[in-house]
Coordinates of C-alpha atoms in Angstrom, one line a residue:
M1 CA 199.0 114.0 -156.1
T2 CA 201.6 112.5 -158.4
A3 CA 200.4 113.5 -161.9
K4 CA 202.9 115.5 -163.8
R5 CA 202.5 119.3 -163.3
T6 CA 204.5 122.4 -163.9
G7 CA 206.6 123.7 -161.0
G8 CA 204.3 126.7 -160.9
R9 CA 201.2 124.4 -160.5
I10 CA 203.0 122.3 -157.8
L11 CA 203.9 125.5 -155.9
V12 CA 200.4 126.8 -155.8
D13 CA 198.9 123.4 -154.9
N14 CA 201.2 123.1 -152.0
L15 CA 200.6 126.6 -150.7
V16 CA 196.9 125.8 -150.7
A17 CA 197.7 122.6 -148.9
Q18 CA 199.4 124.6 -146.2
G19 CA 196.4 126.9 -145.8
C20 CA 197.2 129.9 -148.0
D21 CA 194.1 131.8 -149.1
R22 CA 195.6 135.1 -150.2
I23 CA 198.7 136.2 -152.0
F24 CA 200.0 139.8 -152.4
H25 CA 202.2 140.5 -155.4
V26 CA 203.6 142.7 -158.0
P27 CA 203.8 140.7 -161.2
G28 CA 207.0 139.7 -162.9
E29 CA 208.0 137.7 -165.9
S30 CA 210.1 135.5 -163.7
F31 CA 207.1 133.8 -162.1
L32 CA 204.6 133.8 -164.9
A33 CA 204.1 130.0 -164.4
V34 CA 202.8 130.8 -160.9
L35 CA 200.4 133.4 -162.1
D36 CA 199.1 131.0 -164.7
A37 CA 198.5 128.4 -162.0
L38 CA 196.7 131.0 -159.9
H39 CA 194.3 131.6 -162.8
D40 CA 192.7 128.3 -162.1
T41 CA 192.9 128.5 -158.3
P42 CA 189.8 130.4 -157.1
E43 CA 190.4 129.5 -153.4
V44 CA 193.4 131.9 -153.4
D45 CA 192.7 135.7 -153.6
L46 CA 195.4 137.3 -155.7
V47 CA 195.9 140.9 -154.6
T48 CA 197.8 142.9 -157.2
C49 CA 199.8 145.7 -155.7
R50 CA 201.6 148.8 -157.0
Q51 CA 205.0 148.5 -155.4
E52 CA 206.8 145.6 -153.9
G53 CA 207.4 147.3 -150.6
G54 CA 203.7 147.9 -150.2
A55 CA 203.0 144.2 -151.2
A56 CA 205.5 143.0 -148.5
F57 CA 203.9 145.2 -145.9
M58 CA 200.5 143.8 -146.7
A59 CA 201.9 140.3 -146.2
C60 CA 203.3 141.4 -142.9
A61 CA 200.0 142.7 -141.7
D62 CA 198.1 139.6 -142.9
G63 CA 200.6 137.4 -141.0
T64 CA 200.1 139.5 -137.9
M65 CA 196.3 139.1 -138.1
T66 CA 196.1 135.4 -139.0
R67 CA 199.2 134.1 -137.2
Q68 CA 199.9 132.2 -140.4
P69 CA 202.4 133.3 -142.9
G70 CA 201.5 136.3 -145.0
V71 CA 202.5 135.4 -148.6
C72 CA 204.1 137.7 -151.1
F73 CA 205.5 137.2 -154.6
V74 CA 207.9 139.6 -156.3
T75 CA 210.4 139.4 -159.1
R76 CA 214.2 139.4 -158.9
G77 CA 216.5 142.4 -158.6
P78 CA 214.4 145.6 -158.2
G79 CA 211.4 143.7 -157.0
A80 CA 213.4 141.8 -154.3
T81 CA 215.2 144.9 -153.1
N82 CA 211.9 146.9 -152.9
A83 CA 210.4 144.0 -150.9
S84 CA 213.3 143.7 -148.5
I85 CA 211.8 146.3 -146.2
G86 CA 208.9 144.0 -145.5
V87 CA 211.3 141.2 -144.6
H88 CA 213.2 143.4 -142.2
V89 CA 209.9 144.4 -140.5
A90 CA 208.7 140.8 -140.3
T91 CA 212.0 139.8 -138.6
Q92 CA 212.0 142.6 -136.0
D93 CA 208.2 142.3 -135.4
S94 CA 208.3 138.4 -135.3
I95 CA 205.8 138.0 -138.0
P96 CA 205.3 134.8 -140.0
M97 CA 205.8 135.6 -143.7
L98 CA 206.8 133.9 -146.9
L99 CA 208.4 136.0 -149.7
F100 CA 208.8 134.2 -153.0
V101 CA 211.2 135.8 -155.5
G102 CA 211.3 134.9 -159.1
D103 CA 214.9 134.4 -160.1
V104 CA 217.1 134.0 -163.2
D105 CA 217.2 130.7 -165.0
R106 CA 219.4 128.1 -163.4
G107 CA 221.8 128.1 -166.5
M108 CA 222.3 131.8 -166.3
R109 CA 223.2 132.1 -162.6
D110 CA 226.5 133.8 -161.6
R111 CA 226.8 135.7 -164.9
E112 CA 225.2 138.9 -163.6
G113 CA 222.2 138.3 -165.8
F114 CA 219.4 140.7 -166.2
Q115 CA 218.3 141.9 -162.7
E116 CA 220.3 139.0 -161.1
V117 CA 221.0 139.1 -157.4
D118 CA 222.3 136.3 -155.2
L119 CA 219.0 136.2 -153.4
V120 CA 220.0 133.7 -150.7
A121 CA 223.1 135.7 -149.8
M122 CA 221.1 139.0 -149.9
F123 CA 218.3 137.8 -147.6
T124 CA 220.2 135.5 -145.2
P125 CA 221.1 138.3 -142.8
L126 CA 217.5 139.8 -143.0
A127 CA 215.3 136.7 -142.8
K128 CA 214.8 133.7 -140.5
L129 CA 215.7 131.5 -143.4
A130 CA 216.5 132.0 -147.1
L131 CA 216.2 129.1 -149.6
R132 CA 216.4 128.4 -153.4
I133 CA 214.4 125.7 -155.1
D134 CA 216.3 124.2 -158.0
D135 CA 214.4 121.0 -158.4
A136 CA 210.6 121.3 -159.1
A137 CA 210.0 117.8 -157.6
R138 CA 211.1 119.1 -154.2
I139 CA 208.8 122.1 -154.1
P140 CA 206.4 120.3 -151.6
E141 CA 209.3 119.7 -149.3
Y142 CA 210.5 123.3 -149.5
V143 CA 207.1 124.9 -149.1
A144 CA 206.3 122.7 -146.0
R145 CA 209.6 123.6 -144.5
A146 CA 209.3 127.3 -145.2
W147 CA 205.7 127.4 -143.8
N148 CA 206.7 125.5 -140.6
T149 CA 209.8 127.6 -140.1
A150 CA 207.9 130.8 -140.4
V151 CA 205.4 129.9 -137.7
S152 CA 207.6 127.8 -135.3
G153 CA 209.4 129.2 -132.3
R154 CA 209.9 132.9 -132.8
P155 CA 207.9 133.6 -136.0
G156 CA 209.6 135.3 -138.8
P157 CA 210.1 135.6 -142.6
V158 CA 211.3 132.9 -145.0
V159 CA 212.5 134.0 -148.4
I160 CA 212.4 131.4 -151.3
A161 CA 214.1 132.0 -154.6
L162 CA 212.4 130.5 -157.6
P163 CA 214.4 130.1 -160.8
E164 CA 212.2 131.0 -163.8
D165 CA 212.9 127.8 -165.8
M166 CA 212.4 125.6 -162.7
L167 CA 208.8 126.8 -162.5
C168 CA 208.2 125.7 -166.0
D169 CA 209.6 122.1 -165.5
V170 CA 206.9 119.4 -165.8
V171 CA 207.5 116.8 -163.1
E172 CA 205.9 114.4 -160.7
A173 CA 205.7 115.6 -157.1
V174 CA 204.0 114.3 -153.9
D175 CA 202.2 117.1 -152.1
R176 CA 202.7 117.5 -148.4
P177 CA 199.9 118.2 -145.9
K178 CA 200.0 120.9 -143.3
I179 CA 201.5 119.8 -140.0
E180 CA 200.9 122.0 -136.9
P181 CA 204.2 123.0 -135.1
V182 CA 204.9 121.2 -131.9
Q183 CA 203.8 123.1 -128.8
Q184 CA 205.8 123.0 -125.6
H185 CA 203.6 122.6 -122.5
V186 CA 204.6 124.4 -119.3
L187 CA 205.0 122.1 -116.3
R188 CA 203.3 123.4 -113.2
E189 CA 206.0 122.3 -110.7
D190 CA 208.9 123.7 -112.9
V191 CA 207.4 127.0 -113.9
I192 CA 204.1 128.1 -112.5
E193 CA 204.6 127.3 -108.9
P194 CA 208.0 129.0 -108.8
L195 CA 206.4 132.1 -110.4
E196 CA 203.6 132.2 -107.9
E197 CA 206.2 132.0 -105.1
L198 CA 208.1 134.9 -106.7
I199 CA 204.9 137.0 -106.8
A200 CA 204.1 136.2 -103.2
G201 CA 207.5 137.5 -102.2
A202 CA 207.5 140.5 -104.4
A203 CA 206.7 144.0 -103.2
A204 CA 206.1 145.5 -106.6
P205 CA 205.6 143.0 -109.5
I206 CA 204.7 144.2 -113.0
A207 CA 204.2 142.4 -116.3
I208 CA 205.4 143.4 -119.8
V209 CA 203.7 141.5 -122.5
G210 CA 203.3 141.2 -126.3
G211 CA 205.5 140.1 -129.1
A212 CA 206.6 136.8 -130.7
G213 CA 203.7 134.4 -131.1
W214 CA 201.2 136.5 -129.1
N215 CA 197.6 136.0 -130.0
W216 CA 194.1 137.0 -128.8
L217 CA 193.7 133.9 -126.6
A218 CA 197.1 134.5 -124.9
G219 CA 195.9 138.0 -124.1
K220 CA 192.6 136.7 -122.7
Y221 CA 194.3 134.1 -120.5
F222 CA 197.0 136.5 -119.3
G223 CA 194.6 139.4 -118.7
D224 CA 192.4 137.2 -116.6
W225 CA 195.3 135.8 -114.6
A226 CA 196.8 139.2 -113.9
A227 CA 193.4 140.7 -113.0
D228 CA 192.8 137.9 -110.4
R229 CA 196.1 138.9 -108.8
G230 CA 196.1 142.7 -109.2
I231 CA 199.4 142.7 -111.2
P232 CA 199.8 145.7 -113.5
V233 CA 200.3 144.8 -117.1
A234 CA 202.2 147.0 -119.6
S235 CA 202.9 146.3 -123.2
A236 CA 206.1 146.4 -125.1
F237 CA 206.5 149.0 -127.9
R238 CA 203.6 148.9 -130.3
R239 CA 202.1 145.8 -128.7
Q240 CA 199.2 147.7 -127.2
D241 CA 196.5 145.2 -128.3
A242 CA 198.3 142.4 -126.4
I243 CA 195.4 142.5 -123.8
D244 CA 192.2 144.5 -124.0
N245 CA 192.9 148.0 -122.6
D246 CA 189.6 147.8 -120.7
S247 CA 191.3 145.2 -118.4
P248 CA 191.3 146.5 -114.8
V249 CA 195.0 146.0 -114.6
W250 CA 196.1 147.5 -117.9
A251 CA 198.9 150.0 -117.2
G252 CA 199.7 151.4 -120.6
N253 CA 202.5 151.0 -123.2
L254 CA 206.2 151.4 -123.1
G255 CA 208.2 152.9 -126.0
Y256 CA 208.4 156.5 -127.1
G257 CA 206.6 159.0 -124.9
P258 CA 205.2 156.6 -122.2
N259 CA 203.3 157.7 -119.1
P260 CA 205.9 158.9 -116.6
K261 CA 204.0 157.2 -113.8
L262 CA 204.3 153.9 -115.7
V263 CA 208.1 154.5 -116.2
D264 CA 208.4 155.1 -112.4
R265 CA 206.5 151.8 -111.8
I266 CA 209.0 149.9 -114.0
R267 CA 211.9 151.5 -112.2
R268 CA 210.5 150.6 -108.7
A269 CA 209.5 147.0 -109.7
D270 CA 211.3 144.2 -108.0
L271 CA 209.8 141.5 -110.2
L272 CA 209.5 141.8 -114.0
I273 CA 207.2 139.2 -115.6
V274 CA 208.0 139.5 -119.3
V275 CA 206.0 137.3 -121.7
G276 CA 206.7 137.3 -125.4
A277 CA 208.6 140.6 -125.5
R278 CA 212.3 140.8 -126.4
L279 CA 212.8 143.9 -124.3
G280 CA 214.2 145.8 -127.3
E281 CA 215.7 149.2 -127.5
A282 CA 212.4 151.1 -127.9
T283 CA 210.6 149.2 -125.1
T284 CA 213.5 149.8 -122.7
D285 CA 214.4 153.4 -123.7
G286 CA 217.8 152.3 -125.1
Y287 CA 218.3 149.6 -122.5
T288 CA 218.3 152.2 -119.7
L289 CA 214.8 151.8 -118.2
I290 CA 215.5 148.1 -117.7
T291 CA 219.2 147.4 -117.9
P292 CA 220.6 144.1 -119.1
D293 CA 221.7 143.2 -115.6
H294 CA 218.7 144.9 -113.9
P295 CA 220.1 145.1 -110.4
G296 CA 217.5 144.8 -107.7
Q297 CA 215.0 143.3 -110.1
H298 CA 214.2 139.7 -110.7
L299 CA 213.4 138.9 -114.4
F300 CA 211.0 136.1 -115.2
H301 CA 211.3 135.8 -119.0
V302 CA 209.0 133.8 -121.3
H303 CA 209.9 133.6 -125.0
P304 CA 209.4 131.0 -127.8
D305 CA 213.0 131.3 -129.0
P306 CA 215.6 129.7 -126.7
T307 CA 218.4 131.9 -128.2
E308 CA 216.6 135.0 -127.1
L309 CA 216.6 134.0 -123.4
N310 CA 219.8 135.3 -121.7
R311 CA 220.8 136.8 -125.0
V312 CA 220.8 140.4 -123.8
Y313 CA 219.1 140.3 -120.5
R314 CA 220.3 138.2 -117.6
V315 CA 217.7 135.7 -116.5
E316 CA 217.9 134.0 -113.1
E317 CA 217.9 130.3 -112.7
Y318 CA 214.5 128.7 -113.2
S319 CA 213.1 132.0 -114.6
A320 CA 213.8 131.5 -118.3
V321 CA 210.9 129.7 -119.9
C322 CA 211.0 128.7 -123.6
A323 CA 207.4 128.5 -124.6
T324 CA 204.9 130.2 -126.9
P325 CA 203.0 133.0 -125.2
Y326 CA 199.7 131.2 -125.9
Q327 CA 200.8 127.9 -124.4
F328 CA 202.4 129.6 -121.3
C329 CA 199.4 131.9 -120.7
K330 CA 196.9 129.0 -121.2
D331 CA 198.7 126.8 -118.7
L332 CA 199.3 129.7 -116.3
N333 CA 195.6 130.5 -116.2
W334 CA 194.6 126.9 -115.9
Y335 CA 197.0 125.9 -113.1
G336 CA 197.6 129.0 -111.2
P337 CA 195.8 129.3 -107.8
I338 CA 193.5 132.3 -107.5
P339 CA 194.1 134.5 -104.5
E340 CA 191.2 135.7 -102.4
T341 CA 192.1 139.4 -102.8
P342 CA 194.0 140.9 -105.7
R343 CA 196.8 143.4 -105.0
P344 CA 195.8 147.1 -105.2
E345 CA 198.7 148.0 -107.6
G346 CA 196.8 146.7 -110.7
A347 CA 193.8 149.0 -110.1
E348 CA 196.1 151.9 -109.2
A349 CA 198.1 151.5 -112.4
H350 CA 195.0 151.3 -114.5
A351 CA 193.6 154.5 -112.9
E352 CA 196.9 156.3 -113.8
W353 CA 196.6 155.1 -117.4
L354 CA 193.0 156.2 -117.7
E355 CA 194.0 159.7 -116.6
W356 CA 197.0 159.7 -119.0
S357 CA 195.0 158.4 -122.0
T358 CA 192.2 161.0 -121.6
P359 CA 192.9 163.9 -123.9
Q360 CA 192.3 167.5 -122.6
P361 CA 191.8 170.5 -124.9
R362 CA 195.2 172.0 -125.8
E363 CA 195.4 175.7 -125.6
G364 CA 196.4 177.6 -128.8
V365 CA 196.1 174.5 -131.1
T366 CA 193.8 175.0 -134.1
L367 CA 193.4 171.3 -134.9
D368 CA 193.8 169.3 -131.7
L369 CA 194.7 165.7 -132.6
G370 CA 194.0 164.5 -129.1
L371 CA 190.3 165.5 -129.4
C372 CA 190.3 164.0 -132.9
V373 CA 191.3 160.6 -131.4
L374 CA 188.6 161.1 -128.7
A375 CA 186.0 161.6 -131.4
M376 CA 187.1 158.4 -133.2
R377 CA 187.0 156.5 -129.9
E378 CA 183.4 157.5 -129.4
R379 CA 182.3 156.5 -133.0
I380 CA 184.5 153.4 -133.9
P381 CA 186.0 152.0 -130.7
E382 CA 186.4 148.6 -132.3
A383 CA 188.5 149.8 -135.2
I384 CA 191.8 148.3 -136.3
I385 CA 194.3 151.1 -136.2
C386 CA 197.2 150.9 -138.8
N387 CA 200.1 153.2 -138.8
G388 CA 203.7 153.5 -140.0
A389 CA 206.4 155.6 -138.3
G390 CA 206.4 159.2 -137.2
N391 CA 205.4 161.6 -134.4
F392 CA 201.8 161.6 -135.6
S393 CA 201.4 158.1 -134.3
G394 CA 202.1 159.3 -130.7
W395 CA 198.5 160.7 -130.4
W396 CA 197.0 157.3 -131.2
H397 CA 199.5 155.4 -129.0
R398 CA 198.6 157.6 -126.1
Y399 CA 194.9 158.2 -126.5
W400 CA 193.5 155.2 -128.4
R401 CA 192.1 152.4 -126.3
Y402 CA 193.0 149.2 -128.1
G403 CA 190.9 146.0 -127.8
G404 CA 192.3 142.6 -128.1
Q405 CA 194.2 141.4 -131.1
P406 CA 194.1 142.4 -133.9
S407 CA 193.4 146.1 -133.2
Q408 CA 196.9 147.5 -133.7
L409 CA 199.0 147.1 -136.9
A410 CA 202.1 149.1 -136.4
P411 CA 205.8 148.2 -137.1
T412 CA 208.0 147.9 -134.1
A413 CA 210.8 148.3 -136.6
G414 CA 209.7 151.9 -137.1
A415 CA 209.3 151.6 -140.9
M416 CA 207.6 154.5 -142.6
G417 CA 204.9 153.7 -145.2
Y418 CA 203.4 150.8 -143.4
G419 CA 200.0 152.1 -142.4
V420 CA 198.2 152.3 -145.8
P421 CA 199.3 148.8 -147.0
A422 CA 198.5 147.3 -143.6
A423 CA 195.1 148.9 -143.7
V424 CA 194.5 147.4 -147.2
A425 CA 195.4 143.9 -145.8
A426 CA 193.2 144.5 -142.8
A427 CA 190.2 145.6 -144.8
L428 CA 190.4 142.6 -147.1
R429 CA 190.8 140.2 -144.1
R430 CA 188.4 141.7 -141.5
H431 CA 185.1 142.7 -143.1
D432 CA 183.6 142.8 -139.6
R433 CA 185.7 145.6 -138.2
P434 CA 186.3 149.3 -139.2
V435 CA 189.8 149.8 -140.5
V436 CA 191.7 153.0 -140.2
A437 CA 195.1 153.9 -141.6
V438 CA 196.8 156.8 -139.8
A439 CA 199.7 158.3 -141.7
G440 CA 201.8 161.4 -141.5
D441 CA 202.5 163.4 -144.7
G442 CA 206.0 162.0 -145.1
D443 CA 204.8 158.5 -144.1
F444 CA 201.8 158.5 -146.5
L445 CA 203.8 159.4 -149.6
M446 CA 206.0 156.4 -149.1
N447 CA 203.2 154.0 -150.0
G448 CA 200.2 156.1 -150.8
Q449 CA 200.0 154.5 -154.2
E450 CA 198.5 151.4 -152.6
L451 CA 195.2 153.4 -152.4
A452 CA 194.9 152.3 -156.0
T453 CA 195.2 148.7 -154.8
A454 CA 192.5 149.4 -152.1
V455 CA 190.1 150.7 -154.7
Q456 CA 190.8 148.0 -157.2
H457 CA 190.1 145.2 -154.7
G458 CA 187.1 146.9 -153.0
A459 CA 188.7 147.6 -149.6
D460 CA 186.5 149.4 -147.1
M461 CA 188.9 151.7 -145.1
L462 CA 189.4 155.2 -143.7
V463 CA 192.7 157.0 -144.2
I464 CA 193.7 159.9 -142.0
V465 CA 196.7 161.9 -143.3
V466 CA 198.2 164.2 -140.6
D467 CA 199.9 166.9 -142.6
N468 CA 202.3 169.2 -140.7
G469 CA 204.6 170.0 -143.6
A470 CA 207.6 168.2 -142.1
Y471 CA 209.4 165.0 -141.4
G472 CA 208.2 165.7 -137.9
T473 CA 210.2 163.1 -135.9
I474 CA 213.5 164.2 -137.5
R475 CA 212.5 167.9 -137.1
M476 CA 212.0 167.3 -133.4
H477 CA 215.5 165.7 -133.0
Q478 CA 216.9 168.5 -135.2
E479 CA 215.5 171.2 -132.9
R480 CA 216.9 169.4 -129.9
E481 CA 220.4 169.0 -131.3
Y482 CA 220.6 172.1 -133.5
P483 CA 217.8 174.6 -132.5
T484 CA 216.4 176.8 -135.3
R485 CA 218.9 175.4 -137.8
L486 CA 216.4 173.7 -140.2
S487 CA 218.0 171.5 -142.9
G488 CA 216.3 168.9 -145.0
T489 CA 213.2 168.3 -142.9
T490 CA 210.6 170.7 -144.4
L491 CA 208.0 169.3 -146.9
R492 CA 205.9 170.9 -149.6
N493 CA 202.9 168.6 -149.9
P494 CA 200.2 168.0 -152.5
D495 CA 196.5 168.4 -151.8
F496 CA 196.0 165.0 -150.2
A497 CA 192.2 165.2 -150.4
A498 CA 192.4 165.8 -154.2
L499 CA 194.9 162.9 -154.4
G500 CA 192.5 160.6 -152.5
R501 CA 189.7 161.6 -155.0
A502 CA 192.0 161.0 -157.9
Y503 CA 192.5 157.4 -156.7
G504 CA 188.7 156.9 -156.7
G505 CA 188.0 157.5 -153.0
W506 CA 185.9 160.1 -151.1
A507 CA 188.0 162.8 -149.4
A508 CA 187.7 165.9 -147.3
T509 CA 190.1 168.4 -145.7
V510 CA 190.0 169.3 -142.0
E511 CA 191.7 172.4 -140.6
R512 CA 190.0 173.0 -137.3
T513 CA 189.1 170.7 -134.4
E514 CA 185.4 171.4 -134.6
E515 CA 185.4 170.3 -138.3
F516 CA 186.7 166.8 -137.5
G517 CA 183.6 165.2 -136.0
P518 CA 181.3 166.2 -138.8
A519 CA 183.8 165.1 -141.5
L520 CA 184.4 161.8 -139.7
D521 CA 180.6 161.2 -139.5
E522 CA 180.3 161.8 -143.3
A523 CA 183.3 159.5 -144.0
L524 CA 181.8 156.7 -141.8
A525 CA 178.5 157.0 -143.6
R526 CA 180.2 156.0 -146.8
K527 CA 181.8 152.8 -148.1
G528 CA 185.0 152.2 -149.9
V529 CA 188.2 154.3 -149.6
R530 CA 187.7 157.5 -147.6
L531 CA 190.4 160.0 -146.8
L532 CA 190.6 162.9 -144.3
H533 CA 193.4 165.3 -144.8
L534 CA 194.2 166.9 -141.5
K535 CA 196.2 170.1 -141.8
T536 CA 198.1 170.6 -138.5
E537 CA 200.8 172.9 -137.3
V538 CA 204.3 171.6 -136.8
E539 CA 204.6 173.6 -133.5
A540 CA 202.6 170.9 -131.7
I541 CA 205.2 168.3 -132.5
T542 CA 204.0 165.7 -129.9
P543 CA 201.1 165.2 -127.6
A544 CA 203.2 166.5 -124.7
T545 CA 205.5 169.2 -126.1
T546 CA 206.1 171.9 -128.7
I547 CA 208.9 173.0 -131.0
S548 CA 209.2 176.2 -129.0
A549 CA 209.6 174.2 -125.8
I550 CA 212.3 172.0 -127.4
R551 CA 214.2 175.1 -128.6
S552 CA 214.1 176.7 -125.2
R553 CA 215.6 173.7 -123.6
G554 CA 218.2 173.5 -126.3

């Protein structure tokens, strides 16, 4: 198309050309020309949010589910700084995302104008790429570049600054079609045959999967391949939907509070097959469970970003593979010979995980979260579980049995306030699946205002607020380092059920274990936004320990 159009119109047309069908935003006067163009673009669903951090988290979650960039628009200054948390999460979680930021007019730049920030300088350390478009005729070029950059190699966020006056320019521009990123095929003789030889010679191989560019098909291919060989498969931190947890070789998740038997398996492993994961701090328990030099362990590392290979972890010759998880797992499953008898270790590790992930009644606990998770598993096993950061998430990480992607939306960056916005995005994207936001009391109030967005846009979702009256994770660390000396971690909370009703949802309060099942049944019988306020005790600080036990050790 070459007819003259405004910059705003050109921008929207080229987002549509790349495949964009939804935009999350908080409106700003700096990109009114874009909003005007969206008025006449019914193929794009415009989701109006209540705070830029929530909008950016929704874009993160949408990118995680679709494997295409989640798209977010915010205004300069306050809007950009609020949205920056989503950019940080998208980087650390390897999520494709585009954040468009309305900027000051070109002629006002560098005068510290109203809400002015040097957006490229601000976002360059946070994002995969930060750009500014000064010429409306080049918008198609920049949009295509941003989209392709976000999804290529290790996915990540691209930030694009949009001067307000540039969006109002009327120019000719040639739209660019979507071009799929180039996929690198794995050569059988260079990669797969050496890996099979390593497995044949290993006494205790184990795989760690999930991360950059992982998708449902990668999980299917890898799960089948590992099951044929009896190789235990663990996930990196908050990548528990990398393969279906019903796989006969699923061994559980690494991160905070993992199964001690899985930790022991990792320590005893002589071959580590790592696909997609960076082996970050949380997954490796501060780089101690697997050390950067990992003596006595051979590391076979597959990652789509060549700069990640040998960046922190030493990788032996011919064991560093730069490929997307999907392409590697597809070729691996296609070319790899199937042994007659699988190893026993996979089934043994899965049995250990089944025992670990089965909650038992906890003595002296009035509202037992483990049994609440079990009740949810029985009723909505196919749910997409969305959570932010906090000790509350540990019950779901341990006891929930995740299906294949997408069934877990949780930030590896540990950002609080992620669960509710992620659930809004999931409910709008996946009408075929139950969607549950799980949030702690501190976590919920960081972005609980997005319940208004959920109601406005007709999201069908359940919210579970776990209220123990504390910033629980910090309280746990505080009790370990400074027993009984509470300072700054206690919370006085609102009536969350009343708050849920005030936003236009249905809500109920649960204070005892036996009340949870009936309340959940009533919630599931309804549509729209539903909220269960779970009043728990801070004493049961994790699924495995108590405040009293931590104090006694301190």
